[in-house]
Amino acid sequence: LLRLGVTDTVEFRVEWPNLTFIDNGTNEEGLRDLGLGVKVRVFQQQGLRPSLSFNGRLSFPTGDEDFSSDRVDPELRTILTYALNEQLGLFGNVNIGGPTSQGTRFVQVSSSLGLSASLRDRLTGFVEYFGFYPREVAGGSGHFLQTGLIYRVAYNFQLDARVGGGLTRGTDDFFSGAGISWRF
């Protein structure tokens, strides 16, 4: 994820195509689609009111054949964060998108709710539930749980790693990922 701060409340975001490996007997691998978006902070946390941001995003069909939707797909994310104290925070989002699967566009709602904890000076851990409703054109809802670490290398640069798995039938038993975030 490349984030470019335009103002104090607006950032331009480039989600580089990530390399995905699927080990389900076919051992597929490939690049997913490129995402471009804008994140706007509406307000910061004040009293019991959480911080609120909106993130509009479009994915463009740049990925490999088995990993691309072959269409421009829109998504709108509502992002909430709330610091409970200096060490603990809550975060979550509610999203609506129009992804394409097998040439058919459908409406997909997704959400997450998580808890983050400062573990050391630059190290944060988190646990997060997230779900997709529905997760694909013909499928039902998919529910997941993941945990991970975020290491802030510098004020504008961080690394993250995560592992998780599906909580419902038909979801991935195990997944993992890593990322780099650099804010200009």
mmCIF file of C-alpha atoms in Angstrom:
data_model
loop_
_atom_site.group_PDB
_atom_site.id
_atom_site.type_symbol
_atom_site.label_atom_id
_atom_site.label_comp_id
_atom_site.label_asym_id
_atom_site.label_seq_id
_atom_site.Cartn_x
_atom_site.Cartn_y
_atom_site.Cartn_z
ATOM 1 C CA LEU A 1 0.000 0.000 0.000
ATOM 2 C CA LEU A 2 1.414 3.354 -1.042
ATOM 3 C CA ARG A 3 -0.265 6.300 0.695
ATOM 4 C CA LEU A 4 0.384 9.872 -0.461
ATOM 5 C CA GLY A 5 -0.809 12.625 1.887
ATOM 6 C CA VAL A 6 -2.414 15.426 -0.131
ATOM 7 C CA THR A 7 -3.630 17.455 2.876
ATOM 8 C CA ASP A 8 -3.931 16.805 6.621
ATOM 9 C CA THR A 9 -7.238 15.008 6.004
ATOM 10 C CA VAL A 10 -6.878 13.535 2.484
ATOM 11 C CA GLU A 11 -4.563 10.847 1.160
ATOM 12 C CA PHE A 12 -4.207 9.224 -2.238
ATOM 13 C CA ARG A 13 -3.744 5.440 -2.045
ATOM 14 C CA VAL A 14 -2.173 2.955 -4.471
ATOM 15 C CA GLU A 15 -2.672 -0.697 -3.613
ATOM 16 C CA TRP A 16 -0.006 -2.497 -5.641
ATOM 17 C CA PRO A 17 -1.067 -5.862 -7.053
ATOM 18 C CA ASN A 18 -0.193 -8.444 -4.437
ATOM 19 C CA LEU A 19 1.273 -11.819 -5.270
ATOM 20 C CA THR A 20 -1.083 -14.584 -4.153
ATOM 21 C CA PHE A 21 -0.325 -18.290 -3.677
ATOM 22 C CA ILE A 22 -3.114 -20.846 -3.358
ATOM 23 C CA ASP A 23 -2.165 -24.336 -2.191
ATOM 24 C CA ASN A 24 -5.310 -26.375 -2.830
ATOM 25 C CA GLY A 25 -3.776 -29.144 -4.926
ATOM 26 C CA THR A 26 -3.462 -26.927 -8.020
ATOM 27 C CA ASN A 27 -0.773 -24.631 -6.541
ATOM 28 C CA GLU A 28 -1.987 -21.497 -8.297
ATOM 29 C CA GLU A 29 -0.093 -18.226 -8.042
ATOM 30 C CA GLY A 30 -0.499 -14.816 -9.601
ATOM 31 C CA LEU A 31 -0.920 -11.081 -9.201
ATOM 32 C CA ARG A 32 -4.230 -9.551 -8.157
ATOM 33 C CA ASP A 33 -5.632 -6.284 -9.574
ATOM 34 C CA LEU A 34 -4.236 -2.791 -8.911
ATOM 35 C CA GLY A 35 -6.333 -0.562 -6.627
ATOM 36 C CA LEU A 36 -6.469 3.250 -6.626
ATOM 37 C CA GLY A 37 -8.346 5.284 -4.077
ATOM 38 C CA VAL A 38 -8.735 8.324 -1.861
ATOM 39 C CA LYS A 39 -9.124 8.290 1.923
ATOM 40 C CA VAL A 40 -10.762 11.282 3.621
ATOM 41 C CA ARG A 41 -10.821 11.788 7.400
ATOM 42 C CA VAL A 42 -14.192 13.245 8.352
ATOM 43 C CA PHE A 43 -13.413 13.817 12.044
ATOM 44 C CA GLN A 44 -11.026 12.721 14.762
ATOM 45 C CA GLN A 45 -11.991 11.002 18.007
ATOM 46 C CA GLN A 46 -13.571 13.337 20.529
ATOM 47 C CA GLY A 47 -15.107 12.073 23.760
ATOM 48 C CA LEU A 48 -17.201 8.993 22.972
ATOM 49 C CA ARG A 49 -17.268 9.775 19.228
ATOM 50 C CA PRO A 50 -14.786 7.610 17.275
ATOM 51 C CA SER A 51 -12.539 8.810 14.484
ATOM 52 C CA LEU A 52 -14.312 8.429 11.108
ATOM 53 C CA SER A 53 -12.842 8.186 7.607
ATOM 54 C CA PHE A 54 -14.166 7.228 4.187
ATOM 55 C CA ASN A 55 -12.119 5.411 1.556
ATOM 56 C CA GLY A 56 -13.340 5.298 -2.038
ATOM 57 C CA ARG A 57 -11.489 2.723 -4.139
ATOM 58 C CA LEU A 58 -11.456 1.335 -7.674
ATOM 59 C CA SER A 59 -9.632 -1.847 -8.654
ATOM 60 C CA PHE A 60 -8.377 -2.049 -12.233
ATOM 61 C CA PRO A 61 -8.038 -5.286 -14.241
ATOM 62 C CA THR A 62 -4.248 -5.556 -14.188
ATOM 63 C CA GLY A 63 -3.895 -8.946 -12.495
ATOM 64 C CA ASP A 64 -3.123 -12.378 -13.866
ATOM 65 C CA GLU A 65 -5.948 -14.278 -15.578
ATOM 66 C CA ASP A 66 -6.933 -16.427 -12.576
ATOM 67 C CA PHE A 67 -6.729 -13.496 -10.110
ATOM 68 C CA SER A 68 -8.296 -10.578 -11.999
ATOM 69 C CA SER A 69 -11.988 -9.718 -12.214
ATOM 70 C CA ASP A 70 -11.359 -8.327 -15.736
ATOM 71 C CA ARG A 71 -13.485 -5.292 -14.808
ATOM 72 C CA VAL A 72 -13.130 -2.008 -12.926
ATOM 73 C CA ASP A 73 -14.627 -2.758 -9.495
ATOM 74 C CA PRO A 74 -15.767 0.002 -7.053
ATOM 75 C CA GLU A 75 -15.766 -0.094 -3.246
ATOM 76 C CA LEU A 76 -16.648 2.404 -0.507
ATOM 77 C CA ARG A 77 -15.227 1.818 2.981
ATOM 78 C CA THR A 78 -16.350 3.457 6.220
ATOM 79 C CA ILE A 79 -13.466 3.291 8.726
ATOM 80 C CA LEU A 80 -13.904 3.800 12.488
ATOM 81 C CA THR A 81 -11.155 3.870 15.131
ATOM 82 C CA TYR A 82 -11.386 4.499 18.863
ATOM 83 C CA ALA A 83 -8.475 4.737 21.325
ATOM 84 C CA LEU A 84 -9.550 3.196 24.637
ATOM 85 C CA ASN A 85 -6.315 4.391 26.273
ATOM 86 C CA GLU A 86 -2.643 4.806 25.269
ATOM 87 C CA GLN A 87 -2.173 1.026 24.827
ATOM 88 C CA LEU A 88 -5.538 -0.282 23.529
ATOM 89 C CA GLY A 89 -7.727 0.658 20.612
ATOM 90 C CA LEU A 90 -10.802 -0.570 18.768
ATOM 91 C CA PHE A 91 -11.118 -0.445 14.999
ATOM 92 C CA GLY A 92 -13.644 -1.530 12.439
ATOM 93 C CA ASN A 93 -15.214 -0.819 9.119
ATOM 94 C CA VAL A 94 -18.352 -1.342 7.085
ATOM 95 C CA ASN A 95 -17.906 -1.563 3.329
ATOM 96 C CA ILE A 96 -19.992 -1.924 0.205
ATOM 97 C CA GLY A 97 -18.534 -2.945 -3.104
ATOM 98 C CA GLY A 98 -19.418 -4.058 -6.590
ATOM 99 C CA PRO A 99 -16.952 -6.860 -7.347
ATOM 100 C CA THR A 100 -17.104 -9.005 -10.468
ATOM 101 C CA SER A 101 -16.853 -12.789 -10.446
ATOM 102 C CA GLN A 102 -17.070 -14.959 -13.570
ATOM 103 C CA GLY A 103 -18.234 -11.943 -15.598
ATOM 104 C CA THR A 104 -21.098 -11.058 -13.223
ATOM 105 C CA ARG A 105 -21.124 -7.970 -10.991
ATOM 106 C CA PHE A 106 -22.812 -8.280 -7.600
ATOM 107 C CA VAL A 107 -23.194 -6.229 -4.415
ATOM 108 C CA GLN A 108 -20.974 -7.315 -1.545
ATOM 109 C CA VAL A 109 -21.129 -5.940 1.995
ATOM 110 C CA SER A 110 -18.188 -6.585 4.306
ATOM 111 C CA SER A 111 -17.241 -5.541 7.811
ATOM 112 C CA SER A 112 -14.597 -5.970 10.458
ATOM 113 C CA LEU A 113 -14.105 -5.384 14.171
ATOM 114 C CA GLY A 114 -10.759 -5.578 15.906
ATOM 115 C CA LEU A 115 -8.715 -4.794 18.976
ATOM 116 C CA SER A 116 -5.169 -3.424 18.807
ATOM 117 C CA ALA A 117 -2.626 -3.321 21.623
ATOM 118 C CA SER A 118 0.683 -1.503 21.898
ATOM 119 C CA LEU A 119 3.188 -4.217 22.824
ATOM 120 C CA ARG A 120 6.421 -2.191 22.750
ATOM 121 C CA ASP A 121 7.566 1.250 21.680
ATOM 122 C CA ARG A 122 7.093 0.610 17.914
ATOM 123 C CA LEU A 123 5.306 -2.761 17.938
ATOM 124 C CA THR A 124 1.531 -3.221 17.876
ATOM 125 C CA GLY A 125 -0.449 -6.457 17.878
ATOM 126 C CA PHE A 126 -4.028 -6.951 16.783
ATOM 127 C CA VAL A 127 -6.823 -9.485 16.559
ATOM 128 C CA GLU A 128 -9.640 -8.961 14.060
ATOM 129 C CA TYR A 129 -12.879 -10.549 12.921
ATOM 130 C CA PHE A 130 -13.983 -9.832 9.355
ATOM 131 C CA GLY A 131 -16.719 -11.105 7.098
ATOM 132 C CA PHE A 132 -18.148 -10.905 3.576
ATOM 133 C CA TYR A 133 -21.907 -11.060 2.937
ATOM 134 C CA PRO A 134 -22.063 -12.803 0.434
ATOM 135 C CA ARG A 135 -18.452 -13.731 -0.323
ATOM 136 C CA GLU A 136 -19.102 -14.672 -3.957
ATOM 137 C CA VAL A 137 -21.927 -14.751 -6.479
ATOM 138 C CA ALA A 138 -23.306 -18.191 -5.556
ATOM 139 C CA GLY A 139 -21.944 -18.532 -2.030
ATOM 140 C CA GLY A 140 -23.094 -17.560 1.408
ATOM 141 C CA SER A 141 -21.398 -15.397 3.992
ATOM 142 C CA GLY A 142 -17.763 -15.957 4.913
ATOM 143 C CA HIS A 143 -16.436 -15.248 8.412
ATOM 144 C CA PHE A 144 -12.737 -15.016 9.342
ATOM 145 C CA LEU A 145 -10.444 -14.355 12.295
ATOM 146 C CA GLN A 146 -6.896 -13.056 11.993
ATOM 147 C CA THR A 147 -4.103 -11.791 14.214
ATOM 148 C CA GLY A 148 -0.920 -9.970 13.387
ATOM 149 C CA LEU A 149 1.848 -7.554 14.203
ATOM 150 C CA ILE A 150 2.637 -4.063 12.918
ATOM 151 C CA TYR A 151 6.151 -2.694 13.320
ATOM 152 C CA ARG A 152 6.627 1.065 12.826
ATOM 153 C CA VAL A 153 10.134 1.358 11.378
ATOM 154 C CA ALA A 154 9.867 5.169 11.135
ATOM 155 C CA TYR A 155 7.100 7.754 11.483
ATOM 156 C CA ASN A 156 6.005 7.276 7.845
ATOM 157 C CA PHE A 157 7.040 3.647 7.274
ATOM 158 C CA GLN A 158 5.682 0.414 8.732
ATOM 159 C CA LEU A 159 5.811 -3.344 8.168
ATOM 160 C CA ASP A 160 3.045 -5.807 8.995
ATOM 161 C CA ALA A 161 2.452 -9.553 9.071
ATOM 162 C CA ARG A 162 -0.750 -11.497 9.694
ATOM 163 C CA VAL A 163 -2.134 -15.029 9.933
ATOM 164 C CA GLY A 164 -5.691 -16.228 10.143
ATOM 165 C CA GLY A 165 -8.332 -18.641 9.014
ATOM 166 C CA GLY A 166 -11.949 -19.104 8.107
ATOM 167 C CA LEU A 167 -14.609 -19.638 10.742
ATOM 168 C CA THR A 168 -17.300 -20.974 8.406
ATOM 169 C CA ARG A 169 -17.570 -23.870 5.971
ATOM 170 C CA GLY A 170 -16.114 -23.142 2.552
ATOM 171 C CA THR A 171 -13.679 -20.440 3.721
ATOM 172 C CA ASP A 172 -9.895 -20.696 3.689
ATOM 173 C CA ASP A 173 -8.589 -22.887 6.516
ATOM 174 C CA PHE A 174 -5.395 -20.820 6.758
ATOM 175 C CA PHE A 175 -4.018 -17.631 5.225
ATOM 176 C CA SER A 176 -1.079 -15.364 5.851
ATOM 177 C CA GLY A 177 0.203 -12.097 4.515
ATOM 178 C CA ALA A 178 2.776 -9.376 4.894
ATOM 179 C CA GLY A 179 2.822 -5.745 3.880
ATOM 180 C CA ILE A 180 4.766 -2.526 3.665
ATOM 181 C CA SER A 181 3.198 0.911 4.208
ATOM 182 C CA TRP A 182 5.027 4.109 3.373
ATOM 183 C CA ARG A 183 3.353 7.494 3.830
ATOM 184 C CA PHE A 184 4.783 10.496 1.914
#
